Structure formats: C-alpha cells, structure tokens
C-alpha cells in the first residue's frame, strides 16, 4: 500500500508481482507518484490517474476497465504484451464521455501487435497508437521526455492558403485562434475540429464558408 505522503518518483515491481488491485490499497489516492512500472504483471485492477507514465510488461492478460476511468493525468502508456489484454469489469466504470482522455493519451505497443490493438475493445478508443521496438520502460520514458520538449505546428488553412500558424509544445493546450476570415458573398462557418492538447504530430485546421 502506498499513501499520499509518499515522495517517490518511480515505482518498480519485482517480477514476482502478478496481480495489483485498488481493493488492496493500490495507488488510487497517490498524488506524488509519477511513473509506474509493472513488468511481471498479469492481472491489473487499478485506476492509473495518479501517474503520467505507466509501463506494463509482456505478460499482462487482463485489465479492469477502471484503469482509464475519469483519467486526467496519464498521458503515456507502454504495454509490451503483443496480444491486447482483455478488459474486465462492468458499466460501473463507463468510458463513454471520456473520449478526450483517449485523444490525449499515447499508447505504445509492440509493432507486431499494433493492428490487434487498433481493433480490440477499449484499446481501439486510443487515437494515438504507436509501435515500439524497445521494451525497456526507462529508455522509452527518456524518449518521451524528449518528446515533451518538442514543438509541433498547428496550421490554419483556407483552401490552399495558410492564414496562421502556432508552434505548440507536445501535450500543451493549443491556444484559441479567434480570427474569422472574410470572403465576399459568404459567411465564415468556423474551423474544423481542433484537439485540446498538442499531439505528437503537426495539425492542420481548415476553415469553411457558407454562401449568403
């Protein structure tokens, strides 16, 4: 059991730890833990909201739906299991209404299993599923830290013309762009959908008009 007063930056479990549950104390109330490493885990029943990075090893078979419920902090998950773990649990932890979380988080999985994750229940809610070759949690974490210092471009376009660009750090909030372009005989109807936070790629936003 880990209490909120813990000041640890990283939790790493021994290979013998096969099952973790919030019912046994878990991590739900921790506010000072940053990274979670569960290399030998097979069954997982916890909410990962206390962490910004989680690593689950190759042996993970099942995951409780509460892992992602009401998640506001977890932004990167590395799951080394080639076969997507099965989600268990009931509608006590509904995931509908939490689409923004899945749009924000990045899921790293083995390259050979990426198509299976993209079609598997719950896992297919992730908008960003990326392949990994290196299963080391620490090395992936370091790469992700570098990613957090990388800017990507948000381009606002009307037709083929770029009218405005912003450089935004990965995971930062994308600033609002309130400019309304003008076109004779038309009314500007708005910009296309914009993610709330910057993904790990450039974003193109298009404006549209309606005829008066």
PDB file of N, CA and C in Angstrom, residues 64-154:
ATOM      1  N   UNK A  64      -8.725  -4.206 -15.660  1.00  0.00           N
ATOM      2  CA  UNK A  64     -10.017  -3.700 -15.210  1.00  0.00           C
ATOM      3  C   UNK A  64     -10.322  -2.387 -15.937  1.00  0.00           C
ATOM      4  N   UNK A  65     -11.587  -2.204 -16.313  1.00  0.00           N
ATOM      5  CA  UNK A  65     -11.986  -1.002 -17.060  1.00  0.00           C
ATOM      6  C   UNK A  65     -11.677   0.289 -16.304  1.00  0.00           C
ATOM      7  N   UNK A  66     -11.575   0.212 -14.994  1.00  0.00           N
ATOM      8  CA  UNK A  66     -11.323   1.412 -14.190  1.00  0.00           C
ATOM      9  C   UNK A  66      -9.941   2.012 -14.451  1.00  0.00           C
ATOM     10  N   UNK A  67      -9.070   1.279 -15.173  1.00  0.00           N
ATOM     11  CA  UNK A  67      -7.728   1.795 -15.459  1.00  0.00           C
ATOM     12  C   UNK A  67      -7.785   3.184 -16.081  1.00  0.00           C
ATOM     13  N   UNK A  68      -8.750   3.414 -16.973  1.00  0.00           N
ATOM     14  CA  UNK A  68      -8.817   4.682 -17.694  1.00  0.00           C
ATOM     15  C   UNK A  68      -9.984   5.554 -17.264  1.00  0.00           C
ATOM     16  N   UNK A  69     -10.735   5.129 -16.282  1.00  0.00           N
ATOM     17  CA  UNK A  69     -11.935   5.874 -15.921  1.00  0.00           C
ATOM     18  C   UNK A  69     -11.589   7.212 -15.277  1.00  0.00           C
ATOM     19  N   UNK A  70     -12.191   8.282 -15.769  1.00  0.00           N
ATOM     20  CA  UNK A  70     -12.003   9.621 -15.202  1.00  0.00           C
ATOM     21  C   UNK A  70     -10.535  10.011 -15.141  1.00  0.00           C
ATOM     22  N   UNK A  71      -9.782   9.634 -16.184  1.00  0.00           N
ATOM     23  CA  UNK A  71      -8.339   9.829 -16.167  1.00  0.00           C
ATOM     24  C   UNK A  71      -7.970  11.208 -16.692  1.00  0.00           C
ATOM     25  N   UNK A  72      -7.235  11.966 -15.890  1.00  0.00           N
ATOM     26  CA  UNK A  72      -6.849  13.322 -16.278  1.00  0.00           C
ATOM     27  C   UNK A  72      -5.341  13.517 -16.347  1.00  0.00           C
ATOM     28  N   UNK A  73      -4.542  12.602 -15.806  1.00  0.00           N
ATOM     29  CA  UNK A  73      -3.098  12.804 -15.724  1.00  0.00           C
ATOM     30  C   UNK A  73      -2.288  11.873 -16.625  1.00  0.00           C
ATOM     31  N   UNK A  74      -2.707  10.625 -16.765  1.00  0.00           N
ATOM     32  CA  UNK A  74      -1.937   9.669 -17.550  1.00  0.00           C
ATOM     33  C   UNK A  74      -1.902  10.109 -19.009  1.00  0.00           C
ATOM     34  N   UNK A  75      -0.692  10.354 -19.527  1.00  0.00           N
ATOM     35  CA  UNK A  75      -0.605  10.766 -20.925  1.00  0.00           C
ATOM     36  C   UNK A  75       0.147   9.767 -21.797  1.00  0.00           C
ATOM     37  N   UNK A  76       0.878   8.812 -21.156  1.00  0.00           N
ATOM     38  CA  UNK A  76       1.637   7.848 -21.935  1.00  0.00           C
ATOM     39  C   UNK A  76       1.555   6.475 -21.288  1.00  0.00           C
ATOM     40  N   UNK A  77       1.185   5.487 -22.094  1.00  0.00           N
ATOM     41  CA  UNK A  77       1.083   4.107 -21.617  1.00  0.00           C
ATOM     42  C   UNK A  77       1.877   3.226 -22.562  1.00  0.00           C
ATOM     43  N   UNK A  78       2.769   2.412 -22.001  1.00  0.00           N
ATOM     44  CA  UNK A  78       3.549   1.448 -22.767  1.00  0.00           C
ATOM     45  C   UNK A  78       3.123   0.056 -22.336  1.00  0.00           C
ATOM     46  N   UNK A  79       2.508  -0.697 -23.252  1.00  0.00           N
ATOM     47  CA  UNK A  79       2.086  -2.065 -22.965  1.00  0.00           C
ATOM     48  C   UNK A  79       2.880  -3.005 -23.859  1.00  0.00           C
ATOM     49  N   UNK A  80       3.727  -3.842 -23.258  1.00  0.00           N
ATOM     50  CA  UNK A  80       4.636  -4.693 -24.024  1.00  0.00           C
ATOM     51  C   UNK A  80       4.018  -6.021 -24.432  1.00  0.00           C
ATOM     52  N   UNK A  81       2.760  -6.272 -24.049  1.00  0.00           N
ATOM     53  CA  UNK A  81       2.081  -7.506 -24.447  1.00  0.00           C
ATOM     54  C   UNK A  81       1.726  -7.441 -25.929  1.00  0.00           C
ATOM     55  N   UNK A  82       2.108  -8.474 -26.687  1.00  0.00           N
ATOM     56  CA  UNK A  82       1.804  -8.489 -28.117  1.00  0.00           C
ATOM     57  C   UNK A  82       0.311  -8.642 -28.346  1.00  0.00           C
ATOM     58  N   UNK A  83      -0.343  -9.525 -27.574  1.00  0.00           N
ATOM     59  CA  UNK A  83      -1.789  -9.691 -27.652  1.00  0.00           C
ATOM     60  C   UNK A  83      -2.462  -8.665 -26.736  1.00  0.00           C
ATOM     61  N   UNK A  84      -3.425  -7.900 -27.226  1.00  0.00           N
ATOM     62  CA  UNK A  84      -4.079  -6.897 -26.379  1.00  0.00           C
ATOM     63  C   UNK A  84      -4.729  -7.540 -25.158  1.00  0.00           C
ATOM     64  N   UNK A  85      -4.410  -7.101 -23.948  1.00  0.00           N
ATOM     65  CA  UNK A  85      -5.066  -7.627 -22.754  1.00  0.00           C
ATOM     66  C   UNK A  85      -6.581  -7.418 -22.820  1.00  0.00           C
ATOM     67  N   UNK A  86      -7.317  -8.354 -22.266  1.00  0.00           N
ATOM     68  CA  UNK A  86      -8.773  -8.284 -22.271  1.00  0.00           C
ATOM     69  C   UNK A  86      -9.239  -7.376 -21.145  1.00  0.00           C
ATOM     70  N   UNK A  87     -10.237  -6.537 -21.430  1.00  0.00           N
ATOM     71  CA  UNK A  87     -10.788  -5.660 -20.399  1.00  0.00           C
ATOM     72  C   UNK A  87     -11.918  -6.359 -19.667  1.00  0.00           C
ATOM     73  N   UNK A  88     -11.867  -6.267 -18.349  1.00  0.00           N
ATOM     74  CA  UNK A  88     -12.883  -6.872 -17.498  1.00  0.00           C
ATOM     75  C   UNK A  88     -13.636  -5.769 -16.762  1.00  0.00           C
ATOM     76  N   UNK A  89     -14.673  -6.169 -16.023  1.00  0.00           N
ATOM     77  CA  UNK A  89     -15.425  -5.194 -15.246  1.00  0.00           C
ATOM     78  C   UNK A  89     -16.774  -4.910 -15.868  1.00  0.00           C
ATOM     79  N   UNK A  90     -17.512  -4.028 -15.226  1.00  0.00           N
ATOM     80  CA  UNK A  90     -18.883  -3.733 -15.637  1.00  0.00           C
ATOM     81  C   UNK A  90     -19.020  -2.256 -15.987  1.00  0.00           C
ATOM     82  N   UNK A  91     -20.249  -1.855 -16.226  1.00  0.00           N
ATOM     83  CA  UNK A  91     -20.522  -0.454 -16.551  1.00  0.00           C
ATOM     84  C   UNK A  91     -20.400   0.466 -15.344  1.00  0.00           C
ATOM     85  N   UNK A  92     -19.938  -0.081 -14.221  1.00  0.00           N
ATOM     86  CA  UNK A  92     -19.682   0.778 -13.051  1.00  0.00           C
ATOM     87  C   UNK A  92     -18.663   1.846 -13.411  1.00  0.00           C
ATOM     88  N   UNK A  93     -17.802   1.528 -14.385  1.00  0.00           N
ATOM     89  CA  UNK A  93     -16.793   2.483 -14.845  1.00  0.00           C
ATOM     90  C   UNK A  93     -17.014   2.755 -16.334  1.00  0.00           C
ATOM     91  N   UNK A  94     -18.056   3.499 -16.679  1.00  0.00           N
ATOM     92  CA  UNK A  94     -18.334   3.773 -18.098  1.00  0.00           C
ATOM     93  C   UNK A  94     -17.235   4.629 -18.712  1.00  0.00           C
ATOM     94  N   UNK A  95     -16.847   4.277 -19.936  1.00  0.00           N
ATOM     95  CA  UNK A  95     -15.788   5.021 -20.612  1.00  0.00           C
ATOM     96  C   UNK A  95     -16.355   6.044 -21.581  1.00  0.00           C
ATOM     97  N   UNK A  96     -17.642   5.936 -21.882  1.00  0.00           N
ATOM     98  CA  UNK A  96     -18.258   6.955 -22.723  1.00  0.00           C
ATOM     99  C   UNK A  96     -18.238   8.288 -21.973  1.00  0.00           C
ATOM    100  N   UNK A  97     -17.960   9.342 -22.689  1.00  0.00           N
ATOM    101  CA  UNK A  97     -17.821  10.648 -22.056  1.00  0.00           C
ATOM    102  C   UNK A  97     -16.391  10.975 -21.696  1.00  0.00           C
ATOM    103  N   UNK A  98     -15.488   9.991 -21.872  1.00  0.00           N
ATOM    104  CA  UNK A  98     -14.073  10.218 -21.565  1.00  0.00           C
ATOM    105  C   UNK A  98     -13.229  10.161 -22.838  1.00  0.00           C
ATOM    106  N   UNK A  99     -13.850  10.463 -23.977  1.00  0.00           N
ATOM    107  CA  UNK A  99     -13.145  10.378 -25.249  1.00  0.00           C
ATOM    108  C   UNK A  99     -11.940  11.317 -25.293  1.00  0.00           C
ATOM    109  N   UNK A 100     -12.025  12.457 -24.590  1.00  0.00           N
ATOM    110  CA  UNK A 100     -10.908  13.409 -24.588  1.00  0.00           C
ATOM    111  C   UNK A 100      -9.656  12.767 -24.012  1.00  0.00           C
ATOM    112  N   UNK A 101      -9.824  11.905 -23.012  1.00  0.00           N
ATOM    113  CA  UNK A 101      -8.683  11.219 -22.404  1.00  0.00           C
ATOM    114  C   UNK A 101      -7.976  10.347 -23.434  1.00  0.00           C
ATOM    115  N   UNK A 102      -8.754   9.615 -24.236  1.00  0.00           N
ATOM    116  CA  UNK A 102      -8.158   8.724 -25.221  1.00  0.00           C
ATOM    117  C   UNK A 102      -7.564   9.500 -26.387  1.00  0.00           C
ATOM    118  N   UNK A 103      -8.053  10.699 -26.620  1.00  0.00           N
ATOM    119  CA  UNK A 103      -7.456  11.541 -27.638  1.00  0.00           C
ATOM    120  C   UNK A 103      -6.137  12.127 -27.186  1.00  0.00           C
ATOM    121  N   UNK A 104      -5.976  12.312 -25.876  1.00  0.00           N
ATOM    122  CA  UNK A 104      -4.769  12.910 -25.309  1.00  0.00           C
ATOM    123  C   UNK A 104      -3.664  11.883 -25.105  1.00  0.00           C
ATOM    124  N   UNK A 105      -4.032  10.701 -24.630  1.00  0.00           N
ATOM    125  CA  UNK A 105      -3.031   9.693 -24.266  1.00  0.00           C
ATOM    126  C   UNK A 105      -2.374   9.078 -25.502  1.00  0.00           C
ATOM    127  N   UNK A 106      -1.129   8.656 -25.338  1.00  0.00           N
ATOM    128  CA  UNK A 106      -0.420   7.913 -26.376  1.00  0.00           C
ATOM    129  C   UNK A 106      -0.183   6.501 -25.870  1.00  0.00           C
ATOM    130  N   UNK A 107      -0.525   5.526 -26.686  1.00  0.00           N
ATOM    131  CA  UNK A 107      -0.326   4.127 -26.357  1.00  0.00           C
ATOM    132  C   UNK A 107       0.785   3.562 -27.235  1.00  0.00           C
ATOM    133  N   UNK A 108       1.845   3.040 -26.596  1.00  0.00           N
ATOM    134  CA  UNK A 108       2.928   2.371 -27.304  1.00  0.00           C
ATOM    135  C   UNK A 108       2.771   0.867 -27.135  1.00  0.00           C
ATOM    136  N   UNK A 109       2.790   0.131 -28.242  1.00  0.00           N
ATOM    137  CA  UNK A 109       2.633  -1.327 -28.211  1.00  0.00           C
ATOM    138  C   UNK A 109       3.640  -1.949 -29.166  1.00  0.00           C
ATOM    139  N   UNK A 110       3.910  -3.274 -29.034  1.00  0.00           N
ATOM    140  CA  UNK A 110       4.833  -3.920 -29.979  1.00  0.00           C
ATOM    141  C   UNK A 110       4.350  -3.780 -31.421  1.00  0.00           C
ATOM    142  N   UNK A 111       5.279  -3.560 -32.309  1.00  0.00           N
ATOM    143  CA  UNK A 111       4.926  -3.348 -33.713  1.00  0.00           C
ATOM    144  C   UNK A 111       4.109  -4.513 -34.271  1.00  0.00           C
ATOM    145  N   UNK A 112       4.452  -5.723 -33.867  1.00  0.00           N
ATOM    146  CA  UNK A 112       3.754  -6.891 -34.410  1.00  0.00           C
ATOM    147  C   UNK A 112       2.307  -7.001 -33.929  1.00  0.00           C
ATOM    148  N   UNK A 113       1.950  -6.257 -32.874  1.00  0.00           N
ATOM    149  CA  UNK A 113       0.596  -6.344 -32.345  1.00  0.00           C
ATOM    150  C   UNK A 113      -0.239  -5.093 -32.550  1.00  0.00           C
ATOM    151  N   UNK A 114       0.296  -4.100 -33.268  1.00  0.00           N
ATOM    152  CA  UNK A 114      -0.375  -2.801 -33.332  1.00  0.00           C
ATOM    153  C   UNK A 114      -1.753  -2.904 -33.995  1.00  0.00           C
ATOM    154  N   UNK A 115      -1.909  -3.731 -35.031  1.00  0.00           N
ATOM    155  CA  UNK A 115      -3.216  -3.857 -35.690  1.00  0.00           C
ATOM    156  C   UNK A 115      -4.238  -4.506 -34.774  1.00  0.00           C
ATOM    157  N   UNK A 116      -3.791  -5.437 -33.938  1.00  0.00           N
ATOM    158  CA  UNK A 116      -4.697  -6.086 -32.995  1.00  0.00           C
ATOM    159  C   UNK A 116      -5.205  -5.086 -31.960  1.00  0.00           C
ATOM    160  N   UNK A 117      -4.343  -4.195 -31.480  1.00  0.00           N
ATOM    161  CA  UNK A 117      -4.764  -3.171 -30.521  1.00  0.00           C
ATOM    162  C   UNK A 117      -5.764  -2.205 -31.162  1.00  0.00           C
ATOM    163  N   UNK A 118      -5.533  -1.869 -32.423  1.00  0.00           N
ATOM    164  CA  UNK A 118      -6.404  -0.914 -33.091  1.00  0.00           C
ATOM    165  C   UNK A 118      -7.820  -1.448 -33.307  1.00  0.00           C
ATOM    166  N   UNK A 119      -7.981  -2.776 -33.222  1.00  0.00           N
ATOM    167  CA  UNK A 119      -9.305  -3.356 -33.417  1.00  0.00           C
ATOM    168  C   UNK A 119      -9.884  -3.960 -32.139  1.00  0.00           C
ATOM    169  N   UNK A 120      -9.114  -3.966 -31.053  1.00  0.00           N
ATOM    170  CA  UNK A 120      -9.566  -4.583 -29.805  1.00  0.00           C
ATOM    171  C   UNK A 120     -10.439  -3.627 -28.993  1.00  0.00           C
ATOM    172  N   UNK A 121     -11.390  -4.180 -28.269  1.00  0.00           N
ATOM    173  CA  UNK A 121     -12.300  -3.381 -27.445  1.00  0.00           C
ATOM    174  C   UNK A 121     -11.527  -2.520 -26.454  1.00  0.00           C
ATOM    175  N   UNK A 122     -11.930  -1.306 -26.280  1.00  0.00           N
ATOM    176  CA  UNK A 122     -11.355  -0.271 -25.419  1.00  0.00           C
ATOM    177  C   UNK A 122     -10.026   0.238 -25.985  1.00  0.00           C
ATOM    178  N   UNK A 123      -9.100  -0.661 -26.305  1.00  0.00           N
ATOM    179  CA  UNK A 123      -7.832  -0.201 -26.870  1.00  0.00           C
ATOM    180  C   UNK A 123      -8.068   0.613 -28.146  1.00  0.00           C
ATOM    181  N   UNK A 124      -9.113   0.245 -28.904  1.00  0.00           N
ATOM    182  CA  UNK A 124      -9.360   0.961 -30.159  1.00  0.00           C
ATOM    183  C   UNK A 124      -9.903   2.366 -29.944  1.00  0.00           C
ATOM    184  N   UNK A 125     -10.118   2.757 -28.691  1.00  0.00           N
ATOM    185  CA  UNK A 125     -10.535   4.127 -28.399  1.00  0.00           C
ATOM    186  C   UNK A 125      -9.361   5.095 -28.430  1.00  0.00           C
ATOM    187  N   UNK A 126      -8.135   4.568 -28.347  1.00  0.00           N
ATOM    188  CA  UNK A 126      -6.951   5.427 -28.409  1.00  0.00           C
ATOM    189  C   UNK A 126      -6.809   6.003 -29.815  1.00  0.00           C
ATOM    190  N   UNK A 127      -6.622   7.303 -29.905  1.00  0.00           N
ATOM    191  CA  UNK A 127      -6.399   7.944 -31.202  1.00  0.00           C
ATOM    192  C   UNK A 127      -4.934   7.852 -31.614  1.00  0.00           C
ATOM    193  N   UNK A 128      -4.037   7.690 -30.637  1.00  0.00           N
ATOM    194  CA  UNK A 128      -2.598   7.642 -30.913  1.00  0.00           C
ATOM    195  C   UNK A 128      -2.031   6.322 -30.431  1.00  0.00           C
ATOM    196  N   UNK A 129      -1.901   5.348 -31.338  1.00  0.00           N
ATOM    197  CA  UNK A 129      -1.288   4.055 -31.031  1.00  0.00           C
ATOM    198  C   UNK A 129      -0.033   3.948 -31.882  1.00  0.00           C
ATOM    199  N   UNK A 130       1.119   3.885 -31.214  1.00  0.00           N
ATOM    200  CA  UNK A 130       2.399   3.918 -31.913  1.00  0.00           C
ATOM    201  C   UNK A 130       3.192   2.644 -31.629  1.00  0.00           C
ATOM    202  N   UNK A 131       3.992   2.207 -32.599  1.00  0.00           N
ATOM    203  CA  UNK A 131       4.778   0.981 -32.415  1.00  0.00           C
ATOM    204  C   UNK A 131       6.066   1.231 -31.635  1.00  0.00           C
ATOM    205  N   UNK A 132       6.524   0.216 -30.936  1.00  0.00           N
ATOM    206  CA  UNK A 132       7.803   0.270 -30.235  1.00  0.00           C
ATOM    207  C   UNK A 132       8.630  -0.951 -30.614  1.00  0.00           C
ATOM    208  N   UNK A 133       9.936  -0.787 -30.594  1.00  0.00           N
ATOM    209  CA  UNK A 133      10.847  -1.900 -30.815  1.00  0.00           C
ATOM    210  C   UNK A 133      11.570  -2.258 -29.518  1.00  0.00           C
ATOM    211  N   UNK A 134      11.738  -1.254 -28.662  1.00  0.00           N
ATOM    212  CA  UNK A 134      12.495  -1.412 -27.416  1.00  0.00           C
ATOM    213  C   UNK A 134      11.519  -1.541 -26.262  1.00  0.00           C
ATOM    214  N   UNK A 135      11.583  -2.646 -25.511  1.00  0.00           N
ATOM    215  CA  UNK A 135      10.635  -2.894 -24.435  1.00  0.00           C
ATOM    216  C   UNK A 135      11.081  -2.322 -23.100  1.00  0.00           C
ATOM    217  N   UNK A 136      12.212  -1.633 -23.075  1.00  0.00           N
ATOM    218  CA  UNK A 136      12.710  -1.083 -21.818  1.00  0.00           C
ATOM    219  C   UNK A 136      11.896   0.142 -21.413  1.00  0.00           C
ATOM    220  N   UNK A 137      11.255   0.055 -20.255  1.00  0.00           N
ATOM    221  CA  UNK A 137      10.439   1.167 -19.782  1.00  0.00           C
ATOM    222  C   UNK A 137      11.233   2.445 -19.607  1.00  0.00           C
ATOM    223  N   UNK A 138      12.458   2.338 -19.077  1.00  0.00           N
ATOM    224  CA  UNK A 138      13.275   3.527 -18.833  1.00  0.00           C
ATOM    225  C   UNK A 138      13.669   4.219 -20.130  1.00  0.00           C
ATOM    226  N   UNK A 139      14.107   3.459 -21.138  1.00  0.00           N
ATOM    227  CA  UNK A 139      14.555   4.086 -22.376  1.00  0.00           C
ATOM    228  C   UNK A 139      13.386   4.735 -23.102  1.00  0.00           C
ATOM    229  N   UNK A 140      12.216   4.080 -23.080  1.00  0.00           N
ATOM    230  CA  UNK A 140      11.033   4.678 -23.693  1.00  0.00           C
ATOM    231  C   UNK A 140      10.666   5.960 -22.945  1.00  0.00           C
ATOM    232  N   UNK A 141      10.767   5.920 -21.609  1.00  0.00           N
ATOM    233  CA  UNK A 141      10.432   7.113 -20.822  1.00  0.00           C
ATOM    234  C   UNK A 141      11.336   8.280 -21.209  1.00  0.00           C
ATOM    235  N   UNK A 142      12.628   8.005 -21.380  1.00  0.00           N
ATOM    236  CA  UNK A 142      13.550   9.069 -21.758  1.00  0.00           C
ATOM    237  C   UNK A 142      13.211   9.652 -23.125  1.00  0.00           C
ATOM    238  N   UNK A 143      12.800   8.778 -24.056  1.00  0.00           N
ATOM    239  CA  UNK A 143      12.398   9.263 -25.374  1.00  0.00           C
ATOM    240  C   UNK A 143      11.163  10.144 -25.257  1.00  0.00           C
ATOM    241  N   UNK A 144      10.256   9.751 -24.385  1.00  0.00           N
ATOM    242  CA  UNK A 144       9.023  10.517 -24.216  1.00  0.00           C
ATOM    243  C   UNK A 144       9.312  11.869 -23.565  1.00  0.00           C
ATOM    244  N   UNK A 145      10.266  11.884 -22.620  1.00  0.00           N
ATOM    245  CA  UNK A 145      10.653  13.154 -22.013  1.00  0.00           C
ATOM    246  C   UNK A 145      11.174  14.116 -23.073  1.00  0.00           C
ATOM    247  N   UNK A 146      11.965  13.586 -24.014  1.00  0.00           N
ATOM    248  CA  UNK A 146      12.465  14.428 -25.102  1.00  0.00           C
ATOM    249  C   UNK A 146      11.307  14.928 -25.964  1.00  0.00           C
ATOM    250  N   UNK A 147      10.309  14.051 -26.158  1.00  0.00           N
ATOM    251  CA  UNK A 147       9.139  14.433 -26.949  1.00  0.00           C
ATOM    252  C   UNK A 147       8.406  15.604 -26.317  1.00  0.00           C
ATOM    253  N   UNK A 148       8.364  15.640 -24.979  1.00  0.00           N
ATOM    254  CA  UNK A 148       7.667  16.718 -24.282  1.00  0.00           C
ATOM    255  C   UNK A 148       8.362  18.065 -24.478  1.00  0.00           C
ATOM    256  N   UNK A 149       9.600  18.051 -24.967  1.00  0.00           N
ATOM    257  CA  UNK A 149      10.310  19.294 -25.250  1.00  0.00           C
ATOM    258  C   UNK A 149      10.295  19.633 -26.740  1.00  0.00           C
ATOM    259  N   UNK A 150       9.420  18.956 -27.483  1.00  0.00           N
ATOM    260  CA  UNK A 150       9.348  19.142 -28.930  1.00  0.00           C
ATOM    261  C   UNK A 150       8.099  19.928 -29.299  1.00  0.00           C
ATOM    262  N   UNK A 151       8.259  20.904 -30.181  1.00  0.00           N
ATOM    263  CA  UNK A 151       7.124  21.682 -30.677  1.00  0.00           C
ATOM    264  C   UNK A 151       6.619  21.104 -31.999  1.00  0.00           C
ATOM    265  N   UNK A 152       5.307  21.155 -32.168  1.00  0.00           N
ATOM    266  CA  UNK A 152       4.685  20.786 -33.430  1.00  0.00           C
ATOM    267  C   UNK A 152       3.864  21.984 -33.916  1.00  0.00           C
ATOM    268  N   UNK A 153       3.488  21.950 -35.188  1.00  0.00           N
ATOM    269  CA  UNK A 153       2.860  23.111 -35.820  1.00  0.00           C
ATOM    270  C   UNK A 153       1.359  22.910 -35.993  1.00  0.00           C
ATOM    271  N   UNK A 154       0.604  23.930 -35.599  1.00  0.00           N
ATOM    272  CA  UNK A 154      -0.828  23.995 -35.891  1.00  0.00           C
ATOM    273  C   UNK A 154      -1.007  25.008 -37.020  1.00  0.00           C
TER     274      UNK A 154
END
